Amino acid sequence: MPEHSRFLEGPFAPVTEEITAFDLPVTGQIPAGLSGRYLRNGPNPLGLDDPDYHWFLGAGMVHGVRLRGGKAEWYRNRWVRSKAVAAQHGETWPAGPVHENMDFAANTCIIAHAGRTLATVEAGPLPYELDEELGTAGPCDFGGTLPGGFAAHTKLDRATGELHAIAYFWAWDHVQHVVVDAAGKVTRTTDIPVPDGPMMHDFALTPSYVVLLDLPVTFSLNAVTQGKELPYVWNGKHQARVGLLPRDGSAPVRWIEIEPCWVFHCLNAYDGNGKVVVDLCQYNQGFDVSTLWSTHGPVTLDRWIIDPAAGKVTQQRLDDRGQEFPRVDDRIISRPHRYGYSAQIGEVTRAITAAGDFGDDAFTNAILKHDLARGTVQAHEFGRDATVGEAVFAPSSADAAEDDGYVMAFAHNPDRGAADLVILAAQDFTAEPVARVHLPTRIPLGFHGNWLPDH
Ligand SMILES: [Fe+2]
């Protein structure tokens, strides 16, 4: 057993301070039209040196940069104040509802909905609401309307203003589709029976369906008794299947069996000719999330075409580079997309070849832009030591065309030993960044973020 968890070292190493910095230095020019906050969540354990520490279980820390009028007004990083995190800071916990005693500093994503900024996490705990400057307001159960836990990943349908989520919790015999309306109240929940307690990290949405991924990573009491920090393991006995839930909950889920595989993230999905198209990053071999990256084959961008009439899923490979964190222009969620963005993060997507070696992309750091109409890919390379994170698209204006805008990500700047917020022009993707905002600290590799515009 290693003395230290690899998730406490290198690009994963947590930071130890909360920092506030104003008027940040910039190389290039921040587009004047970008007014809002780029926020990103990720695990940042406090004072742990646990050799078994699992990346998914560190207390959430949100890093944010405020842009306005062509300037980077501030950078802040703040731990989400769960009860435990508040106690470790000697502060009073901003108390609120707790689901099944599962209070946790939500560490996976950060979204804005109905005037709230919410840090989210899956598997039971509630989201935490943050204020404009990333202080913790408290846990959020949507004004008492959420019956259980929530989810890390959500999909906002801009046509209806509804936010969709799939909640799961180890003690449930079902997962739960949750719909939050534009006013921030849960208006509908649908329980979907599933065996074995599967992890459902993400899902997909179309105008007709919620697309469920019931894959062979399931809750394990055995793992609990063995003291594994993350009690979800590969379960070869669990049938992999894709489920189509009519979005209005009017009919049961139509399940279609597939070969075993693992998926953390969908790029997007849409309806087409009676079928459902889902683009996603697929782990093509079995994948044990309890040991994470050490035991998986290539992670590729694939297209699944789900035919409910035939009860069949047809797969196409869109790109065989190792990649993760697929993102689409959020305005287009549930409708046909042309472009997608993803990240090649050597530390995360490195695959083990059949010979037991790292693949060619083991040390690559790049953001990819996929043109799925043309079948082309552009890579913006950051270099071996310049660890990059998830790329988020920000349109140049509210009604701009699909790739008319900017792609943002935190990237490590090895020359400074600190992170930059990198802003690329999406239509001139391989050119020098239009701006690099130089941040005063490292930012550990984390999970998901969003551009939250002021309007
Ligand atoms: Fe995720």
Short mmCIF file of C-alpha atoms and ligand atoms in Angstrom, two decimals:
data_model
loop_
_atom_site.label_atom_id
_atom_site.label_comp_id
_atom_site.label_asym_id
_atom_site.label_seq_id
_atom_site.Cartn_x
_atom_site.Cartn_y
_atom_site.Cartn_z
CA MET A 1 0.00 0.00 0.00
CA PRO A 2 1.43 3.42 -0.89
CA GLU A 3 2.34 5.77 1.96
CA HIS A 4 0.39 8.56 0.34
CA SER A 5 -2.68 8.61 -1.80
CA ARG A 6 -1.78 9.80 -5.31
CA PHE A 7 -4.81 12.06 -4.98
CA LEU A 8 -2.91 14.12 -2.42
CA GLU A 9 0.11 14.65 -4.69
CA GLY A 10 1.18 16.43 -7.87
CA PRO A 11 -1.64 18.15 -9.76
CA PHE A 12 -4.16 16.70 -7.28
CA ALA A 13 -2.46 18.11 -4.17
CA PRO A 14 -4.91 20.21 -2.16
CA VAL A 15 -4.28 23.85 -1.37
CA THR A 16 -4.20 24.92 2.24
CA GLU A 17 -5.49 28.50 2.17
CA GLU A 18 -8.45 30.52 1.09
CA ILE A 19 -7.30 33.48 -0.99
CA THR A 20 -8.96 36.67 -2.18
CA ALA A 21 -7.17 38.64 -4.90
CA PHE A 22 -8.36 41.66 -6.88
CA ASP A 23 -7.53 43.11 -10.31
CA LEU A 24 -5.70 40.09 -11.59
CA PRO A 25 -2.92 40.39 -14.15
CA VAL A 26 -3.88 39.28 -17.65
CA THR A 27 -1.91 38.36 -20.75
CA GLY A 28 -4.00 39.23 -23.81
CA GLN A 29 -7.40 40.86 -23.57
CA ILE A 30 -10.47 39.57 -21.76
CA PRO A 31 -13.46 40.01 -24.11
CA ALA A 32 -15.45 42.99 -22.83
CA GLY A 33 -18.72 41.13 -23.38
CA LEU A 34 -17.88 38.47 -20.81
CA SER A 35 -19.59 39.62 -17.65
CA GLY A 36 -20.10 37.03 -14.95
CA ARG A 37 -18.34 34.42 -12.89
CA TYR A 38 -16.43 31.33 -13.97
CA LEU A 39 -16.75 28.92 -11.06
CA ARG A 40 -15.33 25.43 -10.66
CA ASN A 41 -15.79 22.90 -7.89
CA GLY A 42 -13.47 20.12 -6.81
CA PRO A 43 -12.29 18.10 -3.83
CA ASN A 44 -9.82 19.74 -1.47
CA PRO A 45 -9.43 17.69 1.72
CA LEU A 46 -8.55 19.50 4.92
CA GLY A 47 -5.50 18.27 6.75
CA LEU A 48 -5.79 14.65 5.67
CA ASP A 49 -2.87 12.38 5.03
CA ASP A 50 -4.83 9.22 4.54
CA PRO A 51 -3.14 6.71 2.22
CA ASP A 52 -6.59 5.44 1.26
CA TYR A 53 -7.95 8.92 0.45
CA HIS A 54 -10.18 8.74 -2.60
CA TRP A 55 -10.38 11.72 -4.96
CA PHE A 56 -14.16 11.73 -4.92
CA LEU A 57 -14.37 12.26 -1.17
CA GLY A 58 -12.51 15.47 -0.42
CA ALA A 59 -14.45 18.45 0.90
CA GLY A 60 -15.60 20.69 -1.93
CA MET A 61 -13.68 23.86 -2.69
CA VAL A 62 -14.99 26.31 -5.26
CA HIS A 63 -12.56 28.44 -7.25
CA GLY A 64 -14.00 31.48 -8.96
CA VAL A 65 -12.94 34.33 -11.21
CA ARG A 66 -15.17 37.37 -11.73
CA LEU A 67 -14.94 39.02 -15.17
CA ARG A 68 -16.47 42.37 -16.05
CA GLY A 69 -15.69 45.14 -18.54
CA GLY A 70 -12.61 43.37 -19.90
CA LYS A 71 -11.12 42.98 -16.42
CA ALA A 72 -10.67 40.09 -14.02
CA GLU A 73 -12.05 41.73 -10.90
CA TRP A 74 -11.31 38.98 -8.43
CA TYR A 75 -10.25 35.43 -7.71
CA ARG A 76 -11.57 33.57 -4.68
CA ASN A 77 -11.34 30.01 -3.47
CA ARG A 78 -13.62 28.86 -0.67
CA TRP A 79 -14.37 25.58 1.01
CA VAL A 80 -18.04 24.71 1.08
CA ARG A 81 -19.01 24.93 4.78
CA SER A 82 -20.52 21.62 5.64
CA LYS A 83 -20.88 21.03 9.36
CA ALA A 84 -17.47 19.33 9.50
CA VAL A 85 -15.71 21.98 7.39
CA ALA A 86 -17.22 24.80 9.45
CA ALA A 87 -16.04 23.07 12.65
CA GLN A 88 -12.53 22.69 11.23
CA HIS A 89 -12.51 26.45 10.60
CA GLY A 90 -13.84 27.18 14.08
CA GLU A 91 -16.98 28.67 12.55
CA THR A 92 -20.69 28.27 13.17
CA TRP A 93 -22.26 25.95 10.62
CA PRO A 94 -24.82 27.74 8.43
CA ALA A 95 -27.39 25.17 9.45
CA GLY A 96 -30.17 23.80 7.31
CA PRO A 97 -31.81 20.58 6.16
CA VAL A 98 -29.80 17.34 5.97
CA HIS A 99 -30.84 14.22 4.07
CA GLU A 100 -30.37 10.96 6.02
CA ASN A 101 -27.56 12.39 8.13
CA MET A 102 -25.45 12.76 4.99
CA ASP A 103 -24.09 16.25 5.37
CA PHE A 104 -21.18 16.79 2.97
CA ALA A 105 -19.29 19.74 1.47
CA ALA A 106 -20.62 19.30 -2.08
CA ASN A 107 -17.54 18.89 -4.29
CA THR A 108 -18.58 17.97 -7.81
CA CYS A 109 -20.26 20.74 -9.76
CA ILE A 110 -21.52 24.29 -9.37
CA ILE A 111 -24.58 25.66 -11.11
CA ALA A 112 -26.91 28.64 -11.03
CA HIS A 113 -30.66 28.08 -10.96
CA ALA A 114 -33.58 30.29 -9.96
CA GLY A 115 -31.28 32.89 -8.44
CA ARG A 116 -29.29 30.39 -6.40
CA THR A 117 -25.66 29.38 -6.86
CA LEU A 118 -25.49 25.72 -5.87
CA ALA A 119 -22.56 23.41 -5.23
CA THR A 120 -23.77 19.89 -6.02
CA VAL A 121 -22.82 16.31 -5.23
CA GLU A 122 -24.42 12.91 -5.69
CA ALA A 123 -25.18 9.78 -3.65
CA GLY A 124 -27.33 11.31 -0.93
CA PRO A 125 -26.27 14.72 0.36
CA LEU A 126 -28.04 17.99 -0.44
CA PRO A 127 -26.55 20.78 -2.52
CA TYR A 128 -25.07 23.78 -0.74
CA GLU A 129 -26.05 27.31 -1.68
CA LEU A 130 -23.23 29.84 -2.02
CA ASP A 131 -23.37 33.62 -2.18
CA GLU A 132 -21.95 35.88 -4.91
CA GLU A 133 -18.53 35.79 -3.29
CA LEU A 134 -18.54 32.04 -2.65
CA GLY A 135 -19.43 32.19 1.02
CA THR A 136 -21.69 29.34 2.13
CA ALA A 137 -25.34 30.26 2.70
CA GLY A 138 -26.32 26.73 3.76
CA PRO A 139 -27.70 23.43 2.51
CA CYS A 140 -30.55 23.63 -0.02
CA ASP A 141 -33.58 21.37 -0.36
CA PHE A 142 -35.34 23.78 -2.71
CA GLY A 143 -37.50 25.30 -0.02
CA GLY A 144 -38.46 21.94 1.45
CA THR A 145 -39.66 20.54 -1.89
CA LEU A 146 -36.86 18.00 -2.45
CA PRO A 147 -37.82 14.69 -0.82
CA GLY A 148 -34.40 13.00 -0.85
CA GLY A 149 -30.86 13.76 -1.91
CA PHE A 150 -29.91 15.47 -5.14
CA ALA A 151 -27.34 14.91 -7.88
CA ALA A 152 -23.97 16.19 -9.04
CA HIS A 153 -25.06 16.54 -12.67
CA THR A 154 -28.13 18.42 -13.78
CA LYS A 155 -29.52 19.39 -17.18
CA LEU A 156 -31.34 22.65 -17.74
CA ASP A 157 -33.83 22.63 -20.59
CA ARG A 158 -33.86 26.25 -21.70
CA ALA A 159 -37.13 25.78 -23.58
CA THR A 160 -39.03 25.05 -20.35
CA GLY A 161 -36.70 26.47 -17.70
CA GLU A 162 -36.81 23.09 -15.95
CA LEU A 163 -33.76 21.64 -14.28
CA HIS A 164 -33.56 17.83 -14.42
CA ALA A 165 -31.54 15.54 -12.18
CA ILE A 166 -31.23 11.85 -11.30
CA ALA A 167 -30.73 11.28 -7.59
CA TYR A 168 -29.42 8.01 -6.18
CA PHE A 169 -28.72 6.86 -2.64
CA TRP A 170 -27.33 3.56 -1.40
CA ALA A 171 -30.31 2.76 0.84
CA TRP A 172 -32.89 3.23 -1.95
CA ASP A 173 -34.22 0.44 -4.17
CA HIS A 174 -34.70 3.00 -6.90
CA VAL A 175 -33.20 6.11 -8.43
CA GLN A 176 -35.22 9.27 -8.60
CA HIS A 177 -35.84 11.64 -11.51
CA VAL A 178 -36.23 15.13 -10.08
CA VAL A 179 -37.62 18.16 -11.93
CA VAL A 180 -36.99 21.62 -10.47
CA ASP A 181 -39.02 24.39 -12.10
CA ALA A 182 -37.77 27.80 -13.18
CA ALA A 183 -38.79 29.22 -9.81
CA GLY A 184 -36.58 26.76 -7.93
CA LYS A 185 -39.20 24.37 -6.56
CA VAL A 186 -39.30 20.61 -7.14
CA THR A 187 -42.46 20.03 -9.13
CA ARG A 188 -42.15 16.34 -9.91
CA THR A 189 -40.24 13.26 -8.82
CA THR A 190 -40.41 9.83 -10.42
CA ASP A 191 -38.97 6.77 -8.69
CA ILE A 192 -37.40 4.25 -11.05
CA PRO A 193 -36.76 0.81 -9.54
CA VAL A 194 -33.20 -0.47 -10.06
CA PRO A 195 -31.41 -3.45 -8.51
CA ASP A 196 -28.04 -3.40 -6.71
CA GLY A 197 -27.77 0.35 -5.99
CA PRO A 198 -25.93 1.52 -9.11
CA MET A 199 -23.85 4.67 -9.26
CA MET A 200 -25.51 7.02 -11.77
CA HIS A 201 -23.12 9.91 -12.12
CA ASP A 202 -24.69 11.49 -15.19
CA PHE A 203 -27.63 11.06 -17.55
CA ALA A 204 -28.88 12.62 -20.76
CA LEU A 205 -31.95 14.57 -21.74
CA THR A 206 -33.93 14.94 -24.96
CA PRO A 207 -37.31 16.60 -25.59
CA SER A 208 -38.90 13.13 -25.29
CA TYR A 209 -36.80 11.25 -22.78
CA VAL A 210 -34.59 11.19 -19.76
CA VAL A 211 -31.82 8.74 -20.69
CA LEU A 212 -30.63 6.62 -17.75
CA LEU A 213 -27.31 4.78 -17.62
CA ASP A 214 -27.65 1.72 -15.39
CA LEU A 215 -24.10 0.36 -15.53
CA PRO A 216 -22.21 -2.26 -13.53
CA VAL A 217 -20.76 -0.05 -10.79
CA THR A 218 -22.88 -0.68 -7.71
CA PHE A 219 -22.93 -0.10 -3.97
CA SER A 220 -21.02 -2.73 -2.00
CA LEU A 221 -21.56 -3.45 1.69
CA ASN A 222 -18.48 -5.63 1.41
CA ALA A 223 -16.47 -2.58 0.42
CA VAL A 224 -17.88 -0.76 3.45
CA THR A 225 -16.79 -3.53 5.80
CA GLN A 226 -13.35 -3.59 4.14
CA GLY A 227 -13.08 0.09 4.98
CA LYS A 228 -12.96 1.30 1.37
CA GLU A 229 -13.56 5.02 1.31
CA LEU A 230 -15.75 4.83 -1.77
CA PRO A 231 -18.10 1.84 -1.45
CA TYR A 232 -18.96 1.51 -5.16
CA VAL A 233 -17.28 -1.29 -7.11
CA TRP A 234 -17.36 -2.96 -10.50
CA ASN A 235 -20.09 -5.60 -10.37
CA GLY A 236 -19.95 -8.03 -13.27
CA LYS A 237 -23.26 -9.56 -12.18
CA HIS A 238 -25.16 -6.32 -12.75
CA GLN A 239 -26.70 -6.17 -16.23
CA ALA A 240 -25.65 -3.01 -18.09
CA ARG A 241 -28.59 -1.25 -19.66
CA VAL A 242 -29.81 2.05 -21.00
CA GLY A 243 -33.22 3.36 -19.95
CA LEU A 244 -35.56 5.74 -21.73
CA LEU A 245 -37.94 7.43 -19.28
CA PRO A 246 -40.63 9.51 -20.98
CA ARG A 247 -39.84 12.99 -19.73
CA ASP A 248 -43.30 13.58 -18.30
CA GLY A 249 -43.13 10.31 -16.34
CA SER A 250 -46.22 9.10 -18.23
CA ALA A 251 -44.91 5.59 -18.90
CA PRO A 252 -42.43 3.19 -17.33
CA VAL A 253 -38.79 3.20 -18.36
CA ARG A 254 -37.99 1.29 -21.54
CA TRP A 255 -34.80 -0.61 -20.67
CA ILE A 256 -32.41 -1.88 -23.34
CA GLU A 257 -29.55 -4.20 -22.40
CA ILE A 258 -26.01 -3.39 -23.54
CA GLU A 259 -22.51 -4.83 -23.14
CA PRO A 260 -20.78 -3.95 -19.84
CA CYS A 261 -18.97 -0.61 -19.90
CA TRP A 262 -18.67 2.52 -17.79
CA VAL A 263 -19.67 6.13 -18.47
CA PHE A 264 -19.15 9.08 -16.19
CA HIS A 265 -20.29 11.79 -18.59
CA CYS A 266 -22.57 12.48 -21.52
CA LEU A 267 -21.78 15.26 -23.97
CA ASN A 268 -25.41 15.72 -25.04
CA ALA A 269 -28.40 13.88 -26.47
CA TYR A 270 -31.30 14.53 -28.83
CA ASP A 271 -34.26 12.88 -30.57
CA GLY A 272 -34.00 11.89 -34.22
CA ASN A 273 -36.26 9.77 -36.45
CA GLY A 274 -37.77 7.83 -33.60
CA LYS A 275 -34.35 7.15 -32.11
CA VAL A 276 -32.31 8.80 -29.40
CA VAL A 277 -28.74 9.90 -30.06
CA VAL A 278 -26.38 10.20 -27.07
CA ASP A 279 -22.76 11.27 -27.36
CA LEU A 280 -20.64 10.32 -24.35
CA CYS A 281 -17.20 9.39 -23.05
CA GLN A 282 -17.06 5.64 -22.66
CA TYR A 283 -14.67 3.48 -20.66
CA ASN A 284 -14.49 0.56 -23.01
CA GLN A 285 -13.45 -2.00 -20.45
CA GLY A 286 -14.63 -2.73 -16.97
CA PHE A 287 -13.82 0.09 -14.62
CA ASP A 288 -13.52 -0.04 -10.86
CA VAL A 289 -14.24 3.45 -9.55
CA SER A 290 -12.96 2.42 -6.13
CA THR A 291 -9.42 2.24 -7.51
CA LEU A 292 -10.03 4.90 -10.13
CA TRP A 293 -7.64 5.47 -12.95
CA SER A 294 -5.30 2.53 -12.42
CA THR A 295 -7.38 -0.10 -14.14
CA HIS A 296 -9.11 1.03 -17.25
CA GLY A 297 -8.74 0.88 -21.00
CA PRO A 298 -9.24 3.77 -23.42
CA VAL A 299 -11.84 6.44 -22.69
CA THR A 300 -13.24 7.43 -26.06
CA LEU A 301 -15.89 9.79 -27.42
CA ASP A 302 -18.65 7.57 -28.72
CA ARG A 303 -22.15 7.93 -30.14
CA TRP A 304 -24.93 5.64 -28.97
CA ILE A 305 -28.01 5.49 -31.19
CA ILE A 306 -30.83 4.06 -29.12
CA ASP A 307 -33.70 2.51 -31.05
CA PRO A 308 -36.62 1.97 -28.67
CA ALA A 309 -38.71 0.17 -31.31
CA ALA A 310 -36.01 -2.39 -32.08
CA GLY A 311 -34.76 -2.49 -28.46
CA LYS A 312 -31.23 -1.95 -29.67
CA VAL A 313 -28.29 0.38 -29.08
CA THR A 314 -25.87 0.92 -31.98
CA GLN A 315 -22.47 2.38 -31.18
CA GLN A 316 -20.12 4.53 -33.24
CA ARG A 317 -16.64 5.73 -32.30
CA LEU A 318 -16.41 9.50 -32.76
CA ASP A 319 -12.84 9.97 -31.51
CA ASP A 320 -10.39 7.49 -30.07
CA ARG A 321 -8.20 9.92 -28.16
CA GLY A 322 -8.35 9.43 -24.40
CA GLN A 323 -10.65 12.18 -23.15
CA GLU A 324 -13.09 13.12 -20.43
CA PHE A 325 -15.24 16.00 -19.17
CA PRO A 326 -17.26 16.35 -22.40
CA ARG A 327 -19.21 19.61 -22.62
CA VAL A 328 -21.56 21.09 -25.14
CA ASP A 329 -22.80 24.68 -25.41
CA ASP A 330 -25.28 24.51 -22.52
CA ARG A 331 -27.88 26.47 -24.50
CA ILE A 332 -28.25 23.45 -26.77
CA ILE A 333 -28.72 20.73 -24.16
CA SER A 334 -31.32 18.18 -25.38
CA ARG A 335 -31.24 19.46 -28.96
CA PRO A 336 -28.90 18.45 -31.83
CA HIS A 337 -25.37 19.78 -31.39
CA ARG A 338 -22.63 20.24 -33.93
CA TYR A 339 -19.75 21.04 -31.61
CA GLY A 340 -18.45 19.49 -28.43
CA TYR A 341 -15.50 20.14 -26.13
CA SER A 342 -13.57 17.73 -23.97
CA ALA A 343 -10.29 17.53 -22.13
CA GLN A 344 -7.28 15.31 -22.48
CA ILE A 345 -5.84 15.29 -18.98
CA GLY A 346 -2.95 12.89 -18.83
CA GLU A 347 -3.39 12.40 -15.08
CA VAL A 348 -7.02 11.44 -15.54
CA THR A 349 -7.53 9.87 -18.93
CA ARG A 350 -4.33 7.85 -19.13
CA ALA A 351 -5.19 4.36 -20.13
CA ILE A 352 -3.29 1.19 -19.41
CA THR A 353 -2.47 -0.69 -22.60
CA ALA A 354 -2.79 -4.46 -22.94
CA ALA A 355 0.97 -4.63 -22.27
CA GLY A 356 0.42 -2.88 -18.94
CA ASP A 357 2.02 0.39 -20.07
CA PHE A 358 0.61 3.85 -20.26
CA GLY A 359 -0.89 4.81 -23.60
CA ASP A 360 0.54 7.55 -25.83
CA ASP A 361 -1.72 10.16 -24.28
CA ALA A 362 -0.60 9.51 -20.70
CA PHE A 363 1.06 12.92 -20.36
CA THR A 364 -1.04 14.97 -22.77
CA ASN A 365 -2.84 18.07 -21.60
CA ALA A 366 -5.16 19.49 -24.23
CA ILE A 367 -8.65 20.76 -24.80
CA LEU A 368 -10.41 19.31 -27.81
CA LYS A 369 -13.03 20.91 -30.04
CA HIS A 370 -15.07 18.38 -31.96
CA ASP A 371 -16.93 19.36 -35.12
CA LEU A 372 -19.29 16.41 -35.30
CA ALA A 373 -20.84 17.55 -38.58
CA ARG A 374 -17.48 17.46 -40.34
CA GLY A 375 -15.95 14.71 -38.23
CA THR A 376 -12.91 16.85 -37.39
CA VAL A 377 -11.12 17.57 -34.12
CA GLN A 378 -8.91 20.48 -33.14
CA ALA A 379 -6.60 20.22 -30.15
CA HIS A 380 -5.37 23.16 -28.10
CA GLU A 381 -2.27 21.76 -26.48
CA PHE A 382 -0.99 22.90 -23.10
CA GLY A 383 2.13 20.81 -22.68
CA ARG A 384 3.25 18.00 -20.44
CA ASP A 385 3.34 19.83 -17.11
CA ALA A 386 0.45 22.18 -17.81
CA THR A 387 -2.38 20.16 -16.35
CA VAL A 388 -5.67 21.40 -17.72
CA GLY A 389 -9.23 20.90 -16.54
CA GLU A 390 -12.72 20.73 -17.96
CA ALA A 391 -13.47 23.19 -20.77
CA VAL A 392 -16.63 25.28 -20.54
CA PHE A 393 -18.21 27.19 -23.43
CA ALA A 394 -19.37 30.79 -22.94
CA PRO A 395 -21.33 32.30 -25.85
CA SER A 396 -20.25 35.76 -27.02
CA SER A 397 -23.86 36.89 -26.60
CA ALA A 398 -27.12 35.28 -25.54
CA ASP A 399 -28.20 34.55 -29.14
CA ALA A 400 -24.76 33.90 -30.65
CA ALA A 401 -24.29 30.92 -32.98
CA GLU A 402 -23.33 27.55 -31.48
CA ASP A 403 -19.57 28.05 -31.50
CA ASP A 404 -19.52 31.85 -31.48
CA GLY A 405 -17.93 32.44 -28.13
CA TYR A 406 -15.18 31.36 -25.80
CA VAL A 407 -13.87 28.24 -24.16
CA MET A 408 -12.61 28.58 -20.61
CA ALA A 409 -10.58 26.28 -18.40
CA PHE A 410 -8.13 26.40 -15.54
CA ALA A 411 -4.67 25.32 -16.69
CA HIS A 412 -1.54 24.98 -14.60
CA ASN A 413 1.17 27.42 -15.63
CA PRO A 414 4.44 25.63 -14.86
CA ASP A 415 6.48 28.82 -15.30
CA ARG A 416 4.65 30.46 -12.39
CA GLY A 417 3.73 27.36 -10.40
CA ALA A 418 0.17 28.64 -10.32
CA ALA A 419 -2.99 28.36 -12.39
CA ASP A 420 -4.25 30.53 -15.22
CA LEU A 421 -7.83 30.94 -16.33
CA VAL A 422 -7.36 30.39 -20.05
CA ILE A 423 -9.90 31.89 -22.46
CA LEU A 424 -9.83 30.58 -26.03
CA ALA A 425 -11.80 31.89 -29.00
CA ALA A 426 -13.92 28.88 -29.96
CA GLN A 427 -13.78 29.78 -33.66
CA ASP A 428 -9.99 30.21 -33.61
CA PHE A 429 -9.37 27.30 -31.35
CA THR A 430 -5.71 26.50 -31.87
CA ALA A 431 -4.56 30.14 -31.78
CA GLU A 432 -2.98 31.66 -28.69
CA PRO A 433 -5.57 32.21 -25.96
CA VAL A 434 -7.35 35.56 -26.24
CA ALA A 435 -6.62 35.94 -22.55
CA ARG A 436 -4.77 34.24 -19.73
CA VAL A 437 -5.81 35.47 -16.32
CA HIS A 438 -2.94 34.82 -13.94
CA LEU A 439 -4.24 33.50 -10.63
CA PRO A 440 -2.30 33.79 -7.38
CA THR A 441 -2.33 30.08 -6.51
CA ARG A 442 -2.25 26.54 -7.79
CA ILE A 443 -5.64 25.03 -8.44
CA PRO A 444 -5.81 21.28 -7.80
CA LEU A 445 -7.29 19.12 -10.52
CA GLY A 446 -11.00 19.15 -9.87
CA PHE A 447 -14.30 18.31 -11.40
CA HIS A 448 -16.88 20.57 -12.98
CA GLY A 449 -17.49 24.25 -13.47
CA ASN A 450 -19.72 26.66 -15.28
CA TRP A 451 -19.69 30.13 -16.73
CA LEU A 452 -22.44 31.96 -14.87
CA PRO A 453 -23.21 35.14 -16.81
CA ASP A 454 -24.66 38.16 -15.02
CA HIS A 455 -27.82 38.08 -17.13
FE FE B 1 -18.99 14.47 -13.38
#
